[in-house]
Coordinates of C-alpha atoms and ligand atoms in Angstrom, one line a residue:
M1 CA -27.2 -14.1 19.0
T2 CA -27.4 -11.7 17.3
E3 CA -29.6 -9.7 16.6
P4 CA -30.2 -9.0 12.9
L5 CA -28.0 -5.7 11.4
P6 CA -29.2 -2.9 10.2
W7 CA -27.3 -3.5 6.6
K8 CA -27.1 -5.3 4.7
P9 CA -23.4 -8.0 5.6
T10 CA -20.8 -8.5 2.3
A11 CA -21.2 -11.8 0.7
T12 CA -17.8 -12.5 2.3
S13 CA -18.5 -11.4 6.1
H14 CA -21.0 -14.3 7.3
L15 CA -21.9 -13.2 10.3
E16 CA -20.0 -15.8 13.1
H17 CA -16.6 -14.4 12.0
L18 CA -18.1 -11.2 12.2
F19 CA -19.2 -11.4 15.4
P20 CA -18.1 -14.6 17.2
T21 CA -19.8 -15.2 20.9
L22 CA -15.9 -17.2 22.8
T23 CA -16.6 -20.6 24.5
A24 CA -16.8 -20.5 28.7
E25 CA -12.7 -22.3 28.4
Q26 CA -11.9 -18.8 25.8
M27 CA -13.8 -15.5 28.0
K28 CA -11.6 -17.1 30.9
R29 CA -8.1 -16.8 28.2
L30 CA -9.4 -13.5 27.8
A31 CA -10.1 -12.3 31.1
S32 CA -6.5 -13.1 32.4
H33 CA -5.2 -9.7 29.9
G34 CA -7.8 -7.4 31.7
R35 CA -9.6 -6.1 34.5
R36 CA -13.1 -7.1 35.3
R37 CA -15.4 -4.2 35.7
A38 CA -19.2 -3.4 36.4
I39 CA -20.6 -0.9 33.4
A40 CA -24.0 0.7 33.4
A41 CA -26.3 1.1 31.5
G42 CA -26.3 4.5 29.8
E43 CA -22.7 4.7 30.6
V44 CA -20.3 6.0 26.9
L45 CA -17.2 3.1 27.1
V46 CA -15.5 4.8 24.1
D47 CA -16.6 7.8 22.4
V48 CA -15.8 8.5 18.5
G49 CA -12.4 10.1 18.2
A50 CA -11.7 8.5 21.4
S51 CA -7.8 7.8 20.8
A52 CA -6.5 4.8 23.1
V53 CA -9.9 3.3 22.6
P54 CA -10.1 0.1 24.8
F55 CA -11.3 -4.0 24.2
F56 CA -14.4 -5.4 26.4
L57 CA -15.8 -9.0 25.6
V58 CA -19.0 -8.8 27.8
V59 CA -19.7 -11.3 30.9
S60 CA -23.4 -10.3 31.1
G61 CA -25.5 -7.3 30.4
A62 CA -25.0 -5.6 26.4
I63 CA -23.0 -2.9 24.6
Q64 CA -24.0 -0.3 21.7
V65 CA -21.7 0.6 19.2
L66 CA -23.5 3.7 17.9
R67 CA -22.8 5.7 14.6
P68 CA -24.4 9.3 15.9
S69 CA -25.5 11.9 13.5
G70 CA -27.2 15.4 14.4
D71 CA -29.1 15.0 16.8
S72 CA -29.6 10.9 17.1
E73 CA -28.4 7.9 16.9
A74 CA -28.4 4.6 15.3
V75 CA -27.3 0.9 15.9
I76 CA -25.4 -0.6 14.5
V77 CA -24.4 -3.3 16.2
T78 CA -25.3 -4.5 19.8
H79 CA -23.5 -6.8 22.3
R80 CA -24.4 -9.6 24.2
P81 CA -22.5 -11.7 27.0
G82 CA -19.3 -13.4 25.3
Q83 CA -18.6 -10.7 22.1
F84 CA -16.7 -8.5 22.3
S85 CA -16.4 -4.6 20.8
G86 CA -13.6 -3.3 18.2
E87 CA -12.3 -3.0 14.8
A88 CA -8.8 -3.1 12.7
N89 CA -8.2 0.1 14.6
M90 CA -7.7 -2.0 17.9
I91 CA -4.5 -3.6 15.8
N92 CA -4.1 0.1 14.2
G93 CA -3.9 1.7 17.2
R94 CA -6.7 5.2 15.4
R95 CA -9.1 6.7 17.1
S96 CA -12.6 4.9 17.5
M97 CA -14.9 6.0 14.6
A98 CA -18.3 5.0 16.6
R99 CA -19.6 5.2 20.5
M100 CA -20.1 2.5 22.3
R101 CA -22.4 2.3 25.0
V102 CA -23.9 0.3 27.7
S103 CA -27.3 -0.5 27.0
E104 CA -27.5 -3.1 29.0
P105 CA -25.7 -3.1 32.7
G106 CA -23.8 -5.8 33.7
E107 CA -19.7 -6.8 34.2
A108 CA -17.7 -7.1 31.3
I109 CA -13.7 -7.5 30.8
Q110 CA -12.1 -4.4 29.6
I111 CA -8.8 -5.1 27.9
D112 CA -5.9 -2.0 27.2
R113 CA -4.6 -1.8 23.8
D114 CA -1.4 -3.6 24.2
Q115 CA -2.3 -5.5 26.1
L116 CA -5.2 -7.3 23.3
L117 CA -2.0 -6.8 21.1
G118 CA -0.6 -8.8 23.4
V119 CA -2.6 -12.2 22.9
V120 CA -3.0 -11.8 19.3
Q121 CA 0.3 -12.3 18.8
T122 CA 1.0 -15.2 21.6
D123 CA -2.7 -17.1 21.8
A124 CA -3.1 -18.6 18.0
E125 CA -6.6 -19.6 19.1
L126 CA -8.2 -16.3 20.1
G127 CA -5.7 -14.1 17.5
E128 CA -7.3 -15.5 14.9
I129 CA -10.1 -15.1 16.2
L130 CA -9.9 -11.5 16.9
M131 CA -7.6 -10.7 13.5
R132 CA -10.6 -12.0 11.4
A133 CA -13.3 -10.3 13.3
F134 CA -11.6 -7.5 13.5
I135 CA -11.0 -6.9 9.4
L136 CA -14.5 -8.7 8.5
R137 CA -15.9 -5.5 10.2
R138 CA -14.0 -2.6 8.4
I139 CA -14.3 -4.6 5.4
E140 CA -18.3 -4.2 6.9
L141 CA -18.1 -0.4 7.4
I142 CA -15.5 0.7 4.6
A143 CA -18.8 -1.7 2.1
G144 CA -22.2 0.3 4.0
G145 CA -18.9 3.7 4.0
F146 CA -19.8 4.2 7.9
G147 CA -16.4 6.2 9.3
D148 CA -15.8 9.7 9.8
V149 CA -15.1 11.3 6.7
V150 CA -17.3 12.5 3.2
L151 CA -15.4 13.3 0.2
I152 CA -16.7 15.4 -2.1
G153 CA -15.4 15.3 -4.9
S154 CA -16.6 14.7 -9.2
M155 CA -14.0 11.5 -11.1
H156 CA -13.3 13.7 -13.4
C157 CA -11.1 15.7 -11.1
G158 CA -7.8 13.6 -10.7
G159 CA -8.0 15.3 -6.8
T160 CA -10.8 12.7 -6.1
L161 CA -9.3 9.6 -8.0
R162 CA -6.0 10.7 -5.4
V163 CA -8.2 10.7 -2.3
K164 CA -10.2 7.9 -3.0
E165 CA -7.2 5.8 -4.1
F166 CA -5.6 7.1 -0.7
L167 CA -8.4 6.1 1.8
T168 CA -8.6 3.2 0.0
R169 CA -4.8 1.6 0.4
N170 CA -5.1 3.4 3.9
G171 CA -8.1 1.3 4.7
H172 CA -10.6 3.7 5.8
P173 CA -13.9 3.5 5.5
Y174 CA -16.2 6.5 4.1
H175 CA -18.6 8.4 2.2
Y176 CA -18.4 9.4 -0.9
I177 CA -21.1 12.0 -2.1
D178 CA -20.5 12.9 -6.4
L179 CA -21.2 16.3 -7.4
D180 CA -22.1 15.3 -11.2
R181 CA -24.6 12.7 -9.5
D182 CA -25.7 14.5 -6.0
S183 CA -27.9 18.1 -7.5
D184 CA -28.4 18.2 -2.8
A185 CA -24.0 18.4 -3.0
Q186 CA -23.7 21.7 -3.8
E187 CA -26.1 23.0 -1.2
L188 CA -23.4 21.6 1.3
L189 CA -20.8 22.7 -0.5
D190 CA -22.3 26.0 0.3
R191 CA -22.7 25.5 3.9
F192 CA -19.0 25.0 3.9
H193 CA -18.3 28.0 2.2
V194 CA -17.1 26.2 -0.4
S195 CA -15.9 26.4 -4.4
A196 CA -15.7 24.4 -7.0
K197 CA -12.0 25.5 -7.6
D198 CA -11.6 23.4 -3.9
V199 CA -12.9 19.7 -4.1
P200 CA -12.2 17.5 -3.6
V201 CA -13.5 18.7 -0.1
L202 CA -13.1 16.3 3.3
I203 CA -14.9 16.6 6.0
C204 CA -12.8 15.0 8.5
R205 CA -14.7 13.4 11.6
G206 CA -17.2 15.4 11.0
D207 CA -16.1 19.1 11.4
A208 CA -12.8 20.1 9.5
V209 CA -13.4 20.5 6.6
L210 CA -10.4 20.1 3.6
R211 CA -10.3 22.1 0.7
N212 CA -8.8 19.4 -1.8
P213 CA -6.6 17.7 0.5
T214 CA -2.4 16.8 1.3
N215 CA -2.8 13.5 2.2
H216 CA -0.7 14.0 4.3
Q217 CA -3.1 16.3 6.0
I218 CA -6.1 13.7 5.5
A219 CA -3.4 11.4 7.5
D220 CA -3.5 14.1 10.5
C221 CA -6.2 15.4 10.3
L222 CA -7.1 11.3 10.6
G223 CA -4.7 11.3 13.3
F224 CA -2.9 8.3 11.0
N225 CA 0.3 8.6 12.9
E226 CA -0.5 9.2 16.3
A227 CA 0.0 6.3 18.0
I228 CA 3.2 5.8 17.4
D229 CA 6.2 7.5 19.9
P230 CA 8.1 8.9 17.0
V231 CA 11.0 9.9 19.9
R232 CA 12.5 5.9 20.7
V233 CA 15.6 4.7 19.0
R234 CA 14.5 1.9 17.0
D235 CA 16.1 -1.4 16.2
L236 CA 14.9 -1.2 12.1
V237 CA 14.3 1.5 10.8
I238 CA 12.7 0.5 7.1
I239 CA 11.9 3.3 4.5
G240 CA 9.8 2.2 2.3
G241 CA 6.0 -0.3 3.4
G242 CA 5.6 -1.9 -0.7
P243 CA 5.8 -5.2 -0.2
A244 CA 10.0 -5.1 0.7
G245 CA 9.3 -2.5 2.8
L246 CA 6.1 -4.4 4.8
A247 CA 7.9 -8.7 4.5
A248 CA 10.8 -7.1 6.5
A249 CA 8.7 -5.7 9.2
V250 CA 6.7 -8.8 9.1
Y251 CA 9.2 -10.3 9.8
G252 CA 11.4 -8.3 11.6
A253 CA 8.1 -7.8 14.5
S254 CA 7.6 -11.3 14.6
E255 CA 11.5 -12.1 15.7
G256 CA 11.1 -9.4 18.0
L257 CA 12.6 -6.1 16.7
D258 CA 11.2 -3.0 16.6
V259 CA 10.3 -1.7 14.0
L260 CA 8.6 1.2 12.4
V261 CA 8.0 1.4 9.0
L262 CA 8.0 5.3 7.3
E263 CA 5.8 5.1 4.6
A264 CA 5.4 7.9 1.4
N265 CA 2.3 7.6 0.3
S266 CA 0.1 4.0 1.3
P267 CA 1.4 1.5 2.6
G268 CA 0.8 -2.4 -0.7
G269 CA 3.6 0.3 -3.4
Q270 CA 3.6 -0.3 -7.0
A271 CA 2.1 -4.0 -6.0
G272 CA -1.0 -2.1 -4.7
S273 CA -2.5 -1.3 -7.5
S274 CA -1.2 -3.5 -9.6
S275 CA -5.5 -5.1 -10.2
R276 CA -4.5 -8.2 -10.7
I277 CA -1.6 -10.6 -9.6
E278 CA -1.6 -13.7 -11.0
N279 CA 2.3 -15.2 -10.4
Y280 CA 2.8 -14.5 -6.6
L281 CA 3.4 -17.7 -5.1
G282 CA 0.6 -19.2 -3.5
F283 CA -3.0 -17.9 -5.0
P284 CA -2.9 -20.2 -8.5
T285 CA -6.7 -17.5 -9.5
G286 CA -4.7 -14.9 -8.6
I287 CA -4.8 -11.3 -5.7
S288 CA -5.5 -8.1 -6.5
G289 CA -2.2 -6.1 -4.5
L290 CA -4.6 -4.2 -2.9
D291 CA -5.4 -7.5 -0.8
L292 CA -2.4 -9.0 -0.8
T293 CA -0.2 -6.2 0.9
G294 CA -3.7 -4.8 3.0
R295 CA -3.0 -8.3 4.6
A296 CA 0.1 -7.7 4.3
Y297 CA 0.2 -4.4 6.3
A298 CA -2.1 -5.9 8.5
Q299 CA 0.4 -8.5 9.3
A300 CA 2.6 -6.4 10.4
Q301 CA 0.9 -4.5 12.3
K302 CA 0.0 -8.0 13.9
F303 CA 3.0 -8.3 15.8
G304 CA 4.1 -4.9 16.8
A305 CA 5.7 -4.1 14.2
Q306 CA 5.0 0.2 13.3
V307 CA 4.1 1.7 10.1
M308 CA 3.7 5.9 9.7
I309 CA 1.8 6.2 6.7
A310 CA 2.0 8.8 4.6
K311 CA 5.7 10.6 5.6
D312 CA 9.1 11.0 3.1
A313 CA 12.6 10.6 3.9
T314 CA 13.8 13.6 2.8
R315 CA 17.5 12.5 4.3
L316 CA 19.7 10.1 5.9
A317 CA 22.2 11.0 8.5
C318 CA 24.4 7.7 8.1
D319 CA 26.9 8.8 9.3
R320 CA 26.0 8.9 12.9
Q321 CA 24.8 5.8 15.1
P322 CA 22.0 5.1 15.4
F323 CA 21.3 6.4 12.7
S324 CA 19.0 9.2 12.0
V325 CA 16.5 9.7 9.0
Q326 CA 14.6 13.2 8.7
M327 CA 11.6 13.2 7.9
D328 CA 9.2 16.3 5.2
D329 CA 7.9 17.7 8.3
G330 CA 11.0 19.2 9.2
A331 CA 11.1 15.5 12.5
A332 CA 13.5 12.4 13.0
V333 CA 13.1 9.7 13.5
A334 CA 16.6 7.5 15.3
A335 CA 17.8 3.7 14.1
R336 CA 20.0 1.5 15.3
V337 CA 19.7 -0.6 11.9
V338 CA 18.6 1.2 8.2
I339 CA 15.8 -1.1 5.5
I340 CA 15.6 1.1 2.3
A341 CA 12.1 -0.7 0.3
T342 CA 11.5 2.5 -1.3
G343 CA 10.8 1.0 -5.2
A344 CA 11.7 2.8 -8.6
E345 CA 9.2 4.7 -11.0
Y346 CA 8.1 3.1 -14.1
R347 CA 8.5 6.2 -16.0
R348 CA 5.1 6.2 -17.5
P349 CA 3.9 7.9 -20.2
T350 CA 1.2 10.9 -19.3
L351 CA -1.7 9.8 -21.0
Q352 CA -5.2 10.6 -19.1
N353 CA -6.7 7.0 -18.4
L354 CA -3.4 4.9 -17.5
A355 CA -3.9 4.0 -14.5
Q356 CA -7.4 1.8 -16.5
F357 CA -5.7 -0.3 -18.2
E358 CA -2.3 -1.1 -16.8
G359 CA -2.6 -4.4 -16.2
A360 CA -6.1 -5.3 -18.6
G361 CA -3.7 -4.3 -21.8
V362 CA -1.6 -2.4 -20.7
Y363 CA 2.2 -3.2 -19.0
Y364 CA 5.5 -2.5 -17.4
G365 CA 7.0 -6.0 -17.7
A366 CA 7.7 -8.6 -19.7
T367 CA 7.5 -11.6 -19.1
Q368 CA 6.1 -16.0 -19.2
M369 CA 2.7 -14.9 -18.2
E370 CA 2.1 -11.5 -20.9
A371 CA 2.8 -13.4 -23.7
Q372 CA 0.1 -15.8 -22.6
L373 CA -2.3 -12.8 -22.1
C374 CA -0.8 -12.2 -26.2
A375 CA -0.3 -14.9 -28.0
G376 CA -1.0 -14.4 -32.1
E377 CA -2.2 -11.0 -30.8
E378 CA -1.2 -8.2 -32.7
V379 CA 1.3 -6.1 -29.5
I380 CA 3.1 -2.6 -29.2
V381 CA 6.1 -1.6 -27.2
V382 CA 7.0 1.3 -26.8
G383 CA 11.1 2.6 -25.6
G384 CA 13.5 2.3 -27.4
G385 CA 16.4 0.6 -24.7
N386 CA 17.4 -2.7 -24.5
S387 CA 14.5 -4.0 -22.1
A388 CA 12.4 -2.4 -25.1
G389 CA 14.8 -4.6 -27.0
Q390 CA 14.9 -7.4 -25.7
A391 CA 10.8 -6.9 -24.8
A392 CA 10.2 -7.3 -28.2
V393 CA 12.4 -9.5 -29.0
F394 CA 10.7 -12.4 -26.4
L395 CA 7.0 -11.6 -27.4
A396 CA 8.0 -11.3 -31.3
Q397 CA 8.4 -15.4 -30.9
T398 CA 4.6 -15.6 -29.4
S399 CA 2.6 -12.7 -30.6
R400 CA 0.9 -12.1 -34.3
R401 CA 2.3 -8.8 -34.3
V402 CA 5.1 -6.7 -32.6
R403 CA 5.2 -2.9 -33.5
I404 CA 8.5 -0.7 -31.2
L405 CA 7.6 2.9 -30.7
V406 CA 10.3 4.8 -30.3
R407 CA 9.7 9.5 -30.2
G408 CA 13.4 9.2 -31.1
D409 CA 14.6 8.7 -35.0
G410 CA 15.7 5.4 -33.9
L411 CA 17.0 3.1 -31.5
A412 CA 18.5 4.3 -28.8
D413 CA 22.5 3.8 -29.1
T414 CA 22.7 1.9 -25.6
M415 CA 20.8 -0.9 -27.4
S416 CA 23.5 -3.5 -27.6
R417 CA 23.9 -5.2 -30.9
Y418 CA 22.5 -8.4 -31.4
L419 CA 19.8 -6.5 -29.5
I420 CA 19.6 -4.7 -32.9
R421 CA 20.3 -7.5 -35.6
R422 CA 17.6 -9.5 -34.0
I423 CA 14.5 -7.6 -34.1
E424 CA 16.2 -6.2 -38.0
D425 CA 16.4 -9.8 -38.8
S426 CA 12.7 -10.8 -37.2
P427 CA 10.0 -9.9 -39.4
S428 CA 7.0 -9.7 -37.2
I429 CA 9.1 -7.0 -35.4
V430 CA 8.0 -3.8 -37.2
L431 CA 10.2 -0.9 -35.9
R432 CA 8.0 2.4 -36.2
T433 CA 10.2 5.7 -34.4
R434 CA 9.6 9.5 -34.8
A435 CA 5.7 7.4 -33.3
E436 CA 4.3 8.0 -29.0
I437 CA 1.1 6.9 -27.8
V438 CA -1.4 9.7 -27.5
G439 CA -4.9 7.3 -26.2
L440 CA -5.9 4.2 -24.9
E441 CA -10.0 3.1 -25.0
G442 CA -11.6 0.0 -24.0
D443 CA -14.2 -0.6 -21.0
R444 CA -12.1 -3.1 -19.0
H445 CA -9.0 -4.3 -21.3
L446 CA -8.0 -1.9 -23.0
E447 CA -8.7 -2.9 -27.4
R448 CA -7.5 0.3 -28.9
V449 CA -4.5 2.4 -29.0
Q450 CA -4.2 5.7 -31.0
W451 CA -0.5 6.5 -32.6
R452 CA 1.3 10.2 -33.9
D453 CA 3.6 9.6 -36.2
K454 CA 5.5 12.9 -34.6
S455 CA 6.7 14.0 -38.7
T456 CA 3.3 14.6 -40.1
G457 CA 1.0 14.9 -37.2
R458 CA -1.5 12.1 -38.0
V459 CA -2.8 10.1 -35.3
E460 CA -3.9 6.7 -36.3
T461 CA -5.6 4.4 -33.7
T462 CA -4.9 1.3 -34.2
D463 CA -6.3 -2.8 -32.3
V464 CA -3.8 -4.3 -30.7
R465 CA -5.2 -5.1 -26.7
H466 CA -1.5 -5.2 -25.6
V467 CA 0.6 -2.4 -24.8
F468 CA 4.2 -3.0 -23.0
V469 CA 6.0 0.0 -21.8
M470 CA 9.3 0.0 -21.3
T471 CA 10.3 3.1 -20.6
G472 CA 13.0 2.6 -17.6
A473 CA 12.9 2.6 -14.3
M474 CA 14.0 5.2 -12.0
P475 CA 15.2 4.4 -7.9
N476 CA 13.8 6.5 -5.7
T477 CA 16.9 7.4 -4.6
R478 CA 17.2 10.6 -4.8
W479 CA 16.9 12.0 -1.4
I480 CA 19.4 9.5 -0.1
D481 CA 21.9 12.6 -1.2
H482 CA 25.7 11.0 -1.8
C483 CA 25.0 8.7 2.0
L484 CA 25.5 5.4 -0.2
V485 CA 27.5 3.6 -3.4
L486 CA 25.0 3.7 -5.6
D487 CA 25.1 1.9 -9.3
K488 CA 25.1 4.4 -12.8
K489 CA 21.3 4.5 -13.3
G490 CA 20.8 5.7 -9.7
F491 CA 20.6 1.9 -8.0
I492 CA 21.3 0.9 -4.3
K493 CA 24.3 -1.0 -4.8
T494 CA 24.1 -4.2 -2.3
G495 CA 26.6 -6.7 -1.2
P496 CA 29.4 -8.5 -3.6
D497 CA 28.2 -5.9 -5.6
L498 CA 30.1 -2.9 -4.2
S499 CA 33.4 -3.3 -5.3
P500 CA 36.4 -3.1 -3.7
D501 CA 37.1 0.5 -4.9
D502 CA 33.8 1.3 -4.0
L503 CA 34.1 0.4 -0.6
A504 CA 37.0 2.7 -0.4
A505 CA 35.8 6.0 -1.6
A506 CA 32.7 5.0 0.7
R507 CA 36.0 4.8 3.8
W508 CA 33.9 0.8 4.8
P509 CA 35.3 1.4 8.0
L510 CA 34.7 -3.1 8.7
S511 CA 37.3 -6.0 8.2
R512 CA 34.6 -7.6 6.8
P513 CA 33.3 -7.1 3.8
P514 CA 28.9 -6.1 3.4
Y515 CA 26.4 -9.1 4.0
L516 CA 24.2 -10.0 1.5
L517 CA 21.6 -6.6 0.4
E518 CA 23.3 -4.7 2.5
A519 CA 24.8 -1.0 1.5
S520 CA 28.0 0.9 1.6
R521 CA 27.3 1.4 5.2
P522 CA 27.0 -0.9 7.8
G523 CA 23.5 -1.3 9.5
V524 CA 22.7 -0.3 6.4
F525 CA 20.3 -2.6 3.4
A526 CA 18.4 -1.9 0.4
V527 CA 16.0 -4.0 -1.5
G528 CA 13.5 -5.1 -3.7
D529 CA 13.0 -2.4 -6.7
V530 CA 15.5 -0.2 -5.3
R531 CA 18.3 -2.6 -5.6
G532 CA 20.6 -2.7 -7.8
G533 CA 20.6 -5.8 -10.0
N534 CA 16.4 -6.6 -8.1
V535 CA 14.6 -8.3 -10.1
K536 CA 11.6 -6.5 -10.1
R537 CA 9.3 -8.7 -9.1
V538 CA 6.6 -8.8 -6.0
A539 CA 7.8 -12.4 -4.7
S540 CA 11.7 -11.7 -5.0
A541 CA 10.4 -7.8 -2.6
V542 CA 9.1 -10.1 -0.4
G543 CA 12.1 -12.4 -1.0
E544 CA 15.0 -9.7 -0.2
G545 CA 13.4 -7.8 1.8
S546 CA 13.1 -11.1 4.8
I547 CA 16.6 -12.2 4.2
A548 CA 17.5 -8.8 5.0
V549 CA 16.4 -9.3 8.7
A550 CA 18.7 -12.5 9.4
F551 CA 21.7 -9.8 9.0
V552 CA 19.6 -7.1 10.7
H553 CA 20.3 -9.8 14.1
Q554 CA 23.5 -10.4 13.1
I555 CA 24.3 -6.6 13.0
L556 CA 22.1 -5.9 16.8
K557 CA 23.7 -8.7 18.3
Q558 CA 27.6 -6.9 17.2
Ligands
FAD1 C1 1.4 -1.8 -13.3 C2 2.3 -2.7 -12.6 C3 2.0 -4.4 -12.0 C4 2.7 -5.7 -11.8 N1 2.7 -6.2 -11.5 C5 3.4 -7.5 -11.2 C6 3.5 -8.0 -11.4 O1 2.1 -9.1 -12.2 N2 4.4 -10.0 -10.4 C7 4.9 -9.5 -10.1 O2 5.2 -9.4 -9.3 N3 5.4 -8.3 -9.5 C8 4.5 -6.7 -10.4 N4 5.1 -5.6 -10.7 C9 5.9 -5.4 -10.4 C10 5.5 -5.0 -8.6 O3 5.3 -3.6 -8.0 C11 7.5 -4.7 -7.3 O4 8.5 -5.4 -8.7 C12 7.2 -4.7 -6.5 O5 5.7 -3.7 -5.2 C13 8.5 -4.1 -5.3 O6 8.6 -4.0 -4.5 P1 9.1 -3.0 -3.4 O7 8.5 -2.4 -2.4 O8 11.1 -3.0 -4.4 O9 9.4 -0.8 -4.1 P2 7.4 -1.2 -4.1 O10 5.8 -1.1 -4.4 O11 7.2 0.6 -5.5 O12 7.4 0.3 -2.7 C14 7.9 1.1 -2.5 C15 7.8 2.5 -1.3 O13 8.6 3.2 -1.1 C16 7.3 4.3 -0.6 N5 8.8 5.0 -0.5 C17 9.3 6.1 -1.6 N6 10.6 6.7 -1.9 C18 9.5 7.3 -0.3 C19 10.5 7.8 1.1 N7 11.8 9.3 0.3 N8 9.9 8.1 2.1 C20 9.0 6.6 2.5 N9 9.0 6.2 1.4 C21 8.7 6.1 0.2 C22 6.3 4.3 -1.3 O14 5.3 4.9 -1.7 C23 6.2 2.5 -2.1 O15 5.1 2.3 -1.0 C24 3.6 -4.5 -11.0 C25 4.1 -3.1 -10.9 C26 3.4 -2.4 -11.4 C27 3.6 -1.2 -11.4

């Protein structure tokens, strides 16, 4: 029987899923993976900040999960016979955010994390019950602001937004104190001798005070990477934890490979920042990028892939086997096979509130879906290259008017002649040269755009709800150095795109040609947006990540 909780669970959580009671048969199956032990009243089984947290299944008696605060403790929940401890940290191996104390003596089954991961992977029924409970419990912790982090900041400060995004995208609960609204916050800052220029301030685990911390410092303080062995030679190291990298991790780990992912920021990549992905197969009503990639992250970890957070790959030593991937902190990891999935960065105009309208009026691609969104309306296309030209011509078929804004004196020299002709011939396309967007306005959706005529300096405001930024994407390949053959724009060339000359220049050592998605070094693959010729979509990134794993097996067999 579940007791009333000291907080109101979110609408999406059902108590029977949050705190299920296992049947005698299910308990017996779990018991075979751990050891039966006595639990004594008052015994602390796990304390706040403990690492390598074991899992407990209550056989008799009761275990309380507590949130200590100063000298007092709040009871989060009491586990009774048939119920079990743990939340998402059972899967990701991070430190405990709560204290667990025995409130009634009895017996429990104790299972180490590694063994529990084995159960989740091999017992479909128990795996589903456990994973669902762990994820829902983490959602409750996040919604309730429970946890070991207090963030003090201001919504007018870019650093605060960055830290909030980093914690959110890593699924870490925090309590936020807004300096603009909370008059007591200053007192708190004074207590820690923090001045206004140090904002945002992050109080980590109740004691460490980090002033305007980097993502790397936050990851270190919260022990995001502690459970990961950095020394072991891995079957597969994946660089980049966007959809392409996470897909490779899910397939690789589920097929028995020892997989490590290095992610410079937070898992999810570009897709993680998309407010709604409407064209990904299987989600007819759309799904937020955070939800989609959050699930993929949990799925990869469930199968045993490890994900290092806030670790930038800075160099790939590809002239040796195993390969060595160096990171920004100077450490290196070794891999038999490497998959590069570092994506591309869309060139974004520097506009203060741009992120607010991404996916809600500001787009980086013009597909049928976007065309439908703005059918019959006026749109702006920013850019003078081929992608901008294609978008303008395409959107002109369905939109009332397409205004192309170009900062220079005309369309780029590189734009194809046929596109220039079509733009000139189309009555609904208007070209504005020496023009740039300087402001975006709206509430939940873009409503108006301010743009400046650079010749006169005049700023005009136009009622436009859709802006297509088509100023190109820059591949994240600067760190690769001279290791691999890149195309003219810096994307990685793979498979059949590598010409005999490319292979000769790269000294390709094998009689076989590169596999599909294999770069100019045997055993190094490139997938997703970072790959030359890739279609920049979530589905293609996921597809390529999973296809590459089939070839990884081939290489490991050789
Ligand atoms: C606002 C927006 C909306 C979009 N909407 C859609 C949509 O609705 N539908 C759709 O199909 N597509 C959409 N896209 C495109 C889609 O998001 C991308 O095609 C997809 O995310 C590509 O996945 P990826 O894994 O190849 O790269 P990314 O998602 O870019 O991920 C790359 C990852 O690698 C990491 N990384 C980079 N360099 C390093 C390094 N040196 N070391 C370690 N890690 C590194 C990055 O931090 C990042 O997490 C959208 C893109 C944007 C920007």
